Amino acid sequence: MSTVTTSAKDLRHLLTVAVAFTDPEDDLPPLTAVYLEAGGGILTATGSDRYALGHIRATATGDWGRPGLAIDRDHAEWIADGLAMLDGTEVVHLVTRDSHLTGLRLRIHHQEMSVEIPVRDSWTYPNYRLLFRKFDEQPAALNAPLMLRTHVLEYAGKLRELFGHQPTRWTVLSTTDAIRVEVGGCFAGLLMPAKDATPHKSWPVPIGVPEPTTAGS
């Protein structure tokens, strides 16, 4: 049994953002679940609908180890709605049932209440780190403007709803790769693909990408 502790406000925000990137109607289990991981003082939540992936983090104490655990988006939404009724500073404990992460108990510190949450087999959740690693290994050398698919712009609007007017950084490696989106220091997302061959379904959007730095500069 392992416990991860965070605030009600942070857990609600994590779940709300991750749920927004899942697909409620897809048949593939990973696409209808929120994937939670904890360790190193960080609690993360990841969601994907195949065309975009959202990965958000918040400070926390405790460690589940790997893999993390996956909960249905419906349960995640239900938890987020319940947390909205609490004081944002309320301490929340996420307690795993056993070392195999087959169950999760949500315990509210001051309210003396707990809820059992069904957990999916998270071993099968895609390794999203491989997608992000490509951005870490290659310099961002592609310059704007690009023709972006309309659904990419829809996700941009979704980010605005979730994060307001916080500064957003867009990184593009090529017109066939995903677009990496970063908001503040807490969110990193992938939108794919970057380019559309049908102009009437795309819009030119200038994305400033810094030139790769050279040695000695």
PDB file of C-alpha atoms in Angstrom:
ATOM      1  CA  MET A   1       0.000   0.000   0.000  1.00  0.00           C
ATOM      2  CA  SER A   2       1.394   3.410  -1.020  1.00  0.00           C
ATOM      3  CA  THR A   3       0.048   6.908  -0.472  1.00  0.00           C
ATOM      4  CA  VAL A   4       0.420  10.019  -2.610  1.00  0.00           C
ATOM      5  CA  THR A   5      -0.706  13.344  -1.173  1.00  0.00           C
ATOM      6  CA  THR A   6      -1.635  16.554  -2.974  1.00  0.00           C
ATOM      7  CA  SER A   7      -4.160  19.382  -2.700  1.00  0.00           C
ATOM      8  CA  ALA A   8      -7.784  19.130  -3.791  1.00  0.00           C
ATOM      9  CA  LYS A   9      -7.245  22.075  -6.147  1.00  0.00           C
ATOM     10  CA  ASP A  10      -4.259  20.482  -7.887  1.00  0.00           C
ATOM     11  CA  LEU A  11      -5.872  17.049  -8.208  1.00  0.00           C
ATOM     12  CA  ARG A  12      -9.032  18.567  -9.636  1.00  0.00           C
ATOM     13  CA  HIS A  13      -7.014  20.551 -12.193  1.00  0.00           C
ATOM     14  CA  LEU A  14      -4.997  17.476 -13.202  1.00  0.00           C
ATOM     15  CA  LEU A  15      -8.096  15.370 -13.764  1.00  0.00           C
ATOM     16  CA  THR A  16     -10.009  18.128 -15.570  1.00  0.00           C
ATOM     17  CA  VAL A  17      -7.175  18.740 -18.039  1.00  0.00           C
ATOM     18  CA  ALA A  18      -6.430  15.055 -18.674  1.00  0.00           C
ATOM     19  CA  VAL A  19     -10.107  14.198 -19.178  1.00  0.00           C
ATOM     20  CA  ALA A  20     -10.366  16.953 -21.802  1.00  0.00           C
ATOM     21  CA  PHE A  21      -7.886  15.029 -23.966  1.00  0.00           C
ATOM     22  CA  THR A  22      -9.588  11.616 -23.731  1.00  0.00           C
ATOM     23  CA  ASP A  23     -12.204  10.236 -26.105  1.00  0.00           C
ATOM     24  CA  PRO A  24     -15.535   9.268 -24.480  1.00  0.00           C
ATOM     25  CA  GLU A  25     -16.672   7.221 -27.467  1.00  0.00           C
ATOM     26  CA  ASP A  26     -13.577   5.268 -28.510  1.00  0.00           C
ATOM     27  CA  ASP A  27     -13.382   1.497 -28.037  1.00  0.00           C
ATOM     28  CA  LEU A  28      -9.684   1.443 -27.116  1.00  0.00           C
ATOM     29  CA  PRO A  29      -9.357   1.467 -23.292  1.00  0.00           C
ATOM     30  CA  PRO A  30      -6.295   3.784 -23.131  1.00  0.00           C
ATOM     31  CA  LEU A  31      -8.216   6.462 -25.019  1.00  0.00           C
ATOM     32  CA  THR A  32     -11.036   6.560 -22.473  1.00  0.00           C
ATOM     33  CA  ALA A  33      -8.841   6.619 -19.365  1.00  0.00           C
ATOM     34  CA  VAL A  34      -6.747   9.060 -17.372  1.00  0.00           C
ATOM     35  CA  TYR A  35      -3.289   7.738 -16.534  1.00  0.00           C
ATOM     36  CA  LEU A  36      -1.847   8.806 -13.174  1.00  0.00           C
ATOM     37  CA  GLU A  37       1.791   8.538 -12.113  1.00  0.00           C
ATOM     38  CA  ALA A  38       3.539   9.717  -8.964  1.00  0.00           C
ATOM     39  CA  GLY A  39       7.160  10.027  -7.910  1.00  0.00           C
ATOM     40  CA  GLY A  40       9.926  12.521  -7.267  1.00  0.00           C
ATOM     41  CA  GLY A  41       7.554  15.022  -5.684  1.00  0.00           C
ATOM     42  CA  ILE A  42       5.348  15.132  -8.800  1.00  0.00           C
ATOM     43  CA  LEU A  43       1.871  13.757  -9.591  1.00  0.00           C
ATOM     44  CA  THR A  44       1.066  13.597 -13.322  1.00  0.00           C
ATOM     45  CA  ALA A  45      -2.078  12.912 -15.309  1.00  0.00           C
ATOM     46  CA  THR A  46      -2.114  11.970 -18.998  1.00  0.00           C
ATOM     47  CA  GLY A  47      -4.980  11.654 -21.464  1.00  0.00           C
ATOM     48  CA  SER A  48      -5.156  11.078 -25.214  1.00  0.00           C
ATOM     49  CA  ASP A  49      -7.790  10.723 -27.918  1.00  0.00           C
ATOM     50  CA  ARG A  50      -5.271   9.448 -30.511  1.00  0.00           C
ATOM     51  CA  TYR A  51      -4.981  12.838 -32.258  1.00  0.00           C
ATOM     52  CA  ALA A  52      -3.722  14.775 -29.260  1.00  0.00           C
ATOM     53  CA  LEU A  53      -2.108  14.009 -25.932  1.00  0.00           C
ATOM     54  CA  GLY A  54      -2.200  16.100 -22.788  1.00  0.00           C
ATOM     55  CA  HIS A  55       0.250  15.612 -19.917  1.00  0.00           C
ATOM     56  CA  ILE A  56      -0.046  17.773 -16.802  1.00  0.00           C
ATOM     57  CA  ARG A  57       1.815  17.789 -13.501  1.00  0.00           C
ATOM     58  CA  ALA A  58       1.468  19.099  -9.961  1.00  0.00           C
ATOM     59  CA  THR A  59       3.487  18.881  -6.768  1.00  0.00           C
ATOM     60  CA  ALA A  60       2.795  15.926  -4.490  1.00  0.00           C
ATOM     61  CA  THR A  61       4.431  13.734  -1.856  1.00  0.00           C
ATOM     62  CA  GLY A  62       4.731   9.970  -2.050  1.00  0.00           C
ATOM     63  CA  ASP A  63       5.566   7.489  -4.785  1.00  0.00           C
ATOM     64  CA  TRP A  64       3.665   4.664  -6.483  1.00  0.00           C
ATOM     65  CA  GLY A  65       6.562   3.606  -8.646  1.00  0.00           C
ATOM     66  CA  ARG A  66       5.952   2.417 -12.204  1.00  0.00           C
ATOM     67  CA  PRO A  67       3.705   1.697 -13.857  1.00  0.00           C
ATOM     68  CA  GLY A  68       1.111   4.208 -12.782  1.00  0.00           C
ATOM     69  CA  LEU A  69      -2.591   3.543 -12.701  1.00  0.00           C
ATOM     70  CA  ALA A  70      -5.425   4.275 -15.107  1.00  0.00           C
ATOM     71  CA  ILE A  71      -8.980   5.270 -14.178  1.00  0.00           C
ATOM     72  CA  ASP A  72     -11.974   5.682 -16.468  1.00  0.00           C
ATOM     73  CA  ARG A  73     -12.650   9.219 -17.630  1.00  0.00           C
ATOM     74  CA  ASP A  74     -16.153   8.994 -16.109  1.00  0.00           C
ATOM     75  CA  HIS A  75     -14.676   8.291 -12.680  1.00  0.00           C
ATOM     76  CA  ALA A  76     -12.095  11.033 -13.189  1.00  0.00           C
ATOM     77  CA  GLU A  77     -14.846  13.540 -14.047  1.00  0.00           C
ATOM     78  CA  TRP A  78     -16.874  12.440 -11.042  1.00  0.00           C
ATOM     79  CA  ILE A  79     -13.884  12.930  -8.729  1.00  0.00           C
ATOM     80  CA  ALA A  80     -13.105  16.358 -10.215  1.00  0.00           C
ATOM     81  CA  ASP A  81     -16.721  17.462  -9.734  1.00  0.00           C
ATOM     82  CA  GLY A  82     -16.635  16.309  -6.116  1.00  0.00           C
ATOM     83  CA  LEU A  83     -13.350  18.074  -5.424  1.00  0.00           C
ATOM     84  CA  ALA A  84     -14.832  21.312  -6.782  1.00  0.00           C
ATOM     85  CA  MET A  85     -17.062  21.432  -3.691  1.00  0.00           C
ATOM     86  CA  LEU A  86     -14.078  21.379  -1.323  1.00  0.00           C
ATOM     87  CA  ASP A  87     -11.740  24.081  -0.187  1.00  0.00           C
ATOM     88  CA  GLY A  88      -8.900  24.073  -2.718  1.00  0.00           C
ATOM     89  CA  THR A  89      -6.326  23.779   0.055  1.00  0.00           C
ATOM     90  CA  GLU A  90      -7.886  20.581   1.405  1.00  0.00           C
ATOM     91  CA  VAL A  91      -5.346  17.751   1.537  1.00  0.00           C
ATOM     92  CA  VAL A  92      -6.183  14.671  -0.535  1.00  0.00           C
ATOM     93  CA  HIS A  93      -4.558  11.254  -0.112  1.00  0.00           C
ATOM     94  CA  LEU A  94      -4.498   8.781  -2.994  1.00  0.00           C
ATOM     95  CA  VAL A  95      -3.940   5.351  -1.447  1.00  0.00           C
ATOM     96  CA  THR A  96      -3.217   2.300  -3.603  1.00  0.00           C
ATOM     97  CA  ARG A  97      -4.742  -1.008  -2.547  1.00  0.00           C
ATOM     98  CA  ASP A  98      -1.585  -3.048  -3.093  1.00  0.00           C
ATOM     99  CA  SER A  99       1.837  -3.028  -4.763  1.00  0.00           C
ATOM    100  CA  HIS A 100       0.270  -4.045  -8.102  1.00  0.00           C
ATOM    101  CA  LEU A 101      -1.858  -0.864  -8.187  1.00  0.00           C
ATOM    102  CA  THR A 102      -5.103  -2.808  -8.623  1.00  0.00           C
ATOM    103  CA  GLY A 103      -7.178  -0.314  -6.659  1.00  0.00           C
ATOM    104  CA  LEU A 104      -7.198   3.271  -5.461  1.00  0.00           C
ATOM    105  CA  ARG A 105      -8.774   4.927  -2.425  1.00  0.00           C
ATOM    106  CA  LEU A 106      -9.315   8.669  -2.341  1.00  0.00           C
ATOM    107  CA  ARG A 107      -9.208   9.991   1.230  1.00  0.00           C
ATOM    108  CA  ILE A 108     -10.005  13.589   2.162  1.00  0.00           C
ATOM    109  CA  HIS A 109      -7.857  14.615   5.132  1.00  0.00           C
ATOM    110  CA  HIS A 110     -10.143  16.918   7.117  1.00  0.00           C
ATOM    111  CA  GLN A 111     -13.477  15.558   5.908  1.00  0.00           C
ATOM    112  CA  GLU A 112     -12.816  12.049   7.267  1.00  0.00           C
ATOM    113  CA  MET A 113     -14.218  10.457   4.125  1.00  0.00           C
ATOM    114  CA  SER A 114     -12.879   8.000   1.565  1.00  0.00           C
ATOM    115  CA  VAL A 115     -13.981   6.659  -1.815  1.00  0.00           C
ATOM    116  CA  GLU A 116     -12.943   3.457  -3.592  1.00  0.00           C
ATOM    117  CA  ILE A 117     -12.069   4.050  -7.265  1.00  0.00           C
ATOM    118  CA  PRO A 118     -11.934   1.208  -9.833  1.00  0.00           C
ATOM    119  CA  VAL A 119      -8.572   0.966 -11.578  1.00  0.00           C
ATOM    120  CA  ARG A 120      -7.750  -0.409 -15.017  1.00  0.00           C
ATOM    121  CA  ASP A 121      -4.758  -2.483 -16.035  1.00  0.00           C
ATOM    122  CA  SER A 122      -2.325   0.390 -16.578  1.00  0.00           C
ATOM    123  CA  TRP A 123       0.489  -1.841 -17.816  1.00  0.00           C
ATOM    124  CA  THR A 124      -0.983  -1.500 -21.292  1.00  0.00           C
ATOM    125  CA  TYR A 125      -0.979   2.310 -21.367  1.00  0.00           C
ATOM    126  CA  PRO A 126       1.109   3.597 -24.322  1.00  0.00           C
ATOM    127  CA  ASN A 127       4.622   4.841 -23.609  1.00  0.00           C
ATOM    128  CA  TYR A 128       4.040   8.526 -24.328  1.00  0.00           C
ATOM    129  CA  ARG A 129       7.584   9.344 -23.213  1.00  0.00           C
ATOM    130  CA  LEU A 130       8.897   8.041 -26.527  1.00  0.00           C
ATOM    131  CA  LEU A 131       6.895  10.740 -28.307  1.00  0.00           C
ATOM    132  CA  PHE A 132       8.234  13.543 -26.135  1.00  0.00           C
ATOM    133  CA  ARG A 133      11.783  12.220 -26.354  1.00  0.00           C
ATOM    134  CA  LYS A 134      11.943  13.092 -30.047  1.00  0.00           C
ATOM    135  CA  PHE A 135      11.605  16.768 -29.177  1.00  0.00           C
ATOM    136  CA  ASP A 136      14.390  16.517 -26.630  1.00  0.00           C
ATOM    137  CA  GLU A 137      16.758  14.890 -29.129  1.00  0.00           C
ATOM    138  CA  GLN A 138      16.235  17.249 -32.094  1.00  0.00           C
ATOM    139  CA  PRO A 139      16.575  21.028 -32.342  1.00  0.00           C
ATOM    140  CA  ALA A 140      13.457  22.977 -33.229  1.00  0.00           C
ATOM    141  CA  ALA A 141      14.537  24.374 -36.579  1.00  0.00           C
ATOM    142  CA  LEU A 142      11.300  24.722 -38.529  1.00  0.00           C
ATOM    143  CA  ASN A 143      10.040  28.259 -39.034  1.00  0.00           C
ATOM    144  CA  ALA A 144       6.474  29.527 -39.307  1.00  0.00           C
ATOM    145  CA  PRO A 145       3.954  29.893 -40.789  1.00  0.00           C
ATOM    146  CA  LEU A 146       2.414  26.448 -41.116  1.00  0.00           C
ATOM    147  CA  MET A 147      -0.917  25.207 -42.385  1.00  0.00           C
ATOM    148  CA  LEU A 148      -2.576  23.668 -39.344  1.00  0.00           C
ATOM    149  CA  ARG A 149      -5.494  21.294 -39.418  1.00  0.00           C
ATOM    150  CA  THR A 150      -8.669  22.754 -38.026  1.00  0.00           C
ATOM    151  CA  HIS A 151      -8.783  20.176 -35.231  1.00  0.00           C
ATOM    152  CA  VAL A 152      -5.393  21.468 -34.070  1.00  0.00           C
ATOM    153  CA  LEU A 153      -6.913  24.920 -33.741  1.00  0.00           C
ATOM    154  CA  GLU A 154      -9.798  23.387 -31.824  1.00  0.00           C
ATOM    155  CA  TYR A 155      -7.304  21.987 -29.316  1.00  0.00           C
ATOM    156  CA  ALA A 156      -5.704  25.411 -29.081  1.00  0.00           C
ATOM    157  CA  GLY A 157      -9.103  26.737 -28.055  1.00  0.00           C
ATOM    158  CA  LYS A 158      -9.424  23.923 -25.548  1.00  0.00           C
ATOM    159  CA  LEU A 159      -6.114  24.925 -23.980  1.00  0.00           C
ATOM    160  CA  ARG A 160      -7.378  28.490 -23.704  1.00  0.00           C
ATOM    161  CA  GLU A 161     -10.420  27.224 -21.804  1.00  0.00           C
ATOM    162  CA  LEU A 162      -8.283  25.113 -19.465  1.00  0.00           C
ATOM    163  CA  PHE A 163      -5.433  27.536 -18.801  1.00  0.00           C
ATOM    164  CA  GLY A 164      -6.814  30.962 -19.645  1.00  0.00           C
ATOM    165  CA  HIS A 165      -4.275  33.376 -21.107  1.00  0.00           C
ATOM    166  CA  GLN A 166      -1.136  31.750 -19.730  1.00  0.00           C
ATOM    167  CA  PRO A 167       1.824  31.942 -22.151  1.00  0.00           C
ATOM    168  CA  THR A 168       1.859  29.000 -24.558  1.00  0.00           C
ATOM    169  CA  ARG A 169       4.937  27.708 -26.400  1.00  0.00           C
ATOM    170  CA  TRP A 170       4.544  25.758 -29.652  1.00  0.00           C
ATOM    171  CA  THR A 171       7.417  23.630 -31.006  1.00  0.00           C
ATOM    172  CA  VAL A 172       7.443  22.023 -34.464  1.00  0.00           C
ATOM    173  CA  LEU A 173      10.170  19.756 -35.848  1.00  0.00           C
ATOM    174  CA  SER A 174       8.723  19.183 -39.322  1.00  0.00           C
ATOM    175  CA  THR A 175       5.427  19.366 -41.167  1.00  0.00           C
ATOM    176  CA  THR A 176       4.895  15.623 -40.710  1.00  0.00           C
ATOM    177  CA  ASP A 177       5.633  15.461 -36.975  1.00  0.00           C
ATOM    178  CA  ALA A 178       3.502  16.307 -34.006  1.00  0.00           C
ATOM    179  CA  ILE A 179       3.349  19.797 -32.549  1.00  0.00           C
ATOM    180  CA  ARG A 180       4.503  20.103 -28.967  1.00  0.00           C
ATOM    181  CA  VAL A 181       2.594  22.559 -26.807  1.00  0.00           C
ATOM    182  CA  GLU A 182       3.771  23.791 -23.405  1.00  0.00           C
ATOM    183  CA  VAL A 183       1.827  25.948 -20.968  1.00  0.00           C
ATOM    184  CA  GLY A 184       3.790  27.350 -18.075  1.00  0.00           C
ATOM    185  CA  GLY A 185       5.846  24.671 -16.371  1.00  0.00           C
ATOM    186  CA  CYS A 186       2.989  22.280 -15.680  1.00  0.00           C
ATOM    187  CA  PHE A 187       1.582  21.160 -19.048  1.00  0.00           C
ATOM    188  CA  ALA A 188       3.055  19.542 -22.148  1.00  0.00           C
ATOM    189  CA  GLY A 189       0.909  18.292 -24.995  1.00  0.00           C
ATOM    190  CA  LEU A 190       1.254  16.771 -28.449  1.00  0.00           C
ATOM    191  CA  LEU A 191      -1.031  17.564 -31.370  1.00  0.00           C
ATOM    192  CA  MET A 192      -0.663  15.564 -34.565  1.00  0.00           C
ATOM    193  CA  PRO A 193      -0.188  15.793 -37.389  1.00  0.00           C
ATOM    194  CA  ALA A 194       1.049  19.326 -38.069  1.00  0.00           C
ATOM    195  CA  LYS A 195       0.107  19.737 -41.722  1.00  0.00           C
ATOM    196  CA  ASP A 196      -3.024  19.134 -43.789  1.00  0.00           C
ATOM    197  CA  ALA A 197      -3.013  18.535 -47.549  1.00  0.00           C
ATOM    198  CA  THR A 198      -6.487  20.065 -47.987  1.00  0.00           C
ATOM    199  CA  PRO A 199      -6.214  23.874 -47.770  1.00  0.00           C
ATOM    200  CA  HIS A 200      -9.915  24.448 -47.226  1.00  0.00           C
ATOM    201  CA  LYS A 201      -9.667  22.547 -43.950  1.00  0.00           C
ATOM    202  CA  SER A 202      -6.569  24.345 -42.751  1.00  0.00           C
ATOM    203  CA  TRP A 203      -5.619  27.798 -41.596  1.00  0.00           C
ATOM    204  CA  PRO A 204      -2.224  29.535 -41.727  1.00  0.00           C
ATOM    205  CA  VAL A 205      -1.048  30.088 -38.171  1.00  0.00           C
ATOM    206  CA  PRO A 206       2.315  31.710 -37.403  1.00  0.00           C
ATOM    207  CA  ILE A 207       4.227  29.711 -34.809  1.00  0.00           C
ATOM    208  CA  GLY A 208       7.457  31.246 -33.636  1.00  0.00           C
ATOM    209  CA  VAL A 209      10.172  28.653 -33.227  1.00  0.00           C
ATOM    210  CA  PRO A 210      13.628  29.720 -32.017  1.00  0.00           C
ATOM    211  CA  GLU A 211      16.559  29.082 -34.290  1.00  0.00           C
ATOM    212  CA  PRO A 212      18.854  26.297 -33.050  1.00  0.00           C
ATOM    213  CA  THR A 213      21.786  27.708 -31.121  1.00  0.00           C
ATOM    214  CA  THR A 214      25.291  27.011 -32.350  1.00  0.00           C
ATOM    215  CA  ALA A 215      28.317  26.221 -30.240  1.00  0.00           C
ATOM    216  CA  GLY A 216      29.931  29.325 -28.823  1.00  0.00           C
ATOM    217  CA  SER A 217      26.883  31.545 -29.425  1.00  0.00           C
TER     218      SER A 217
END
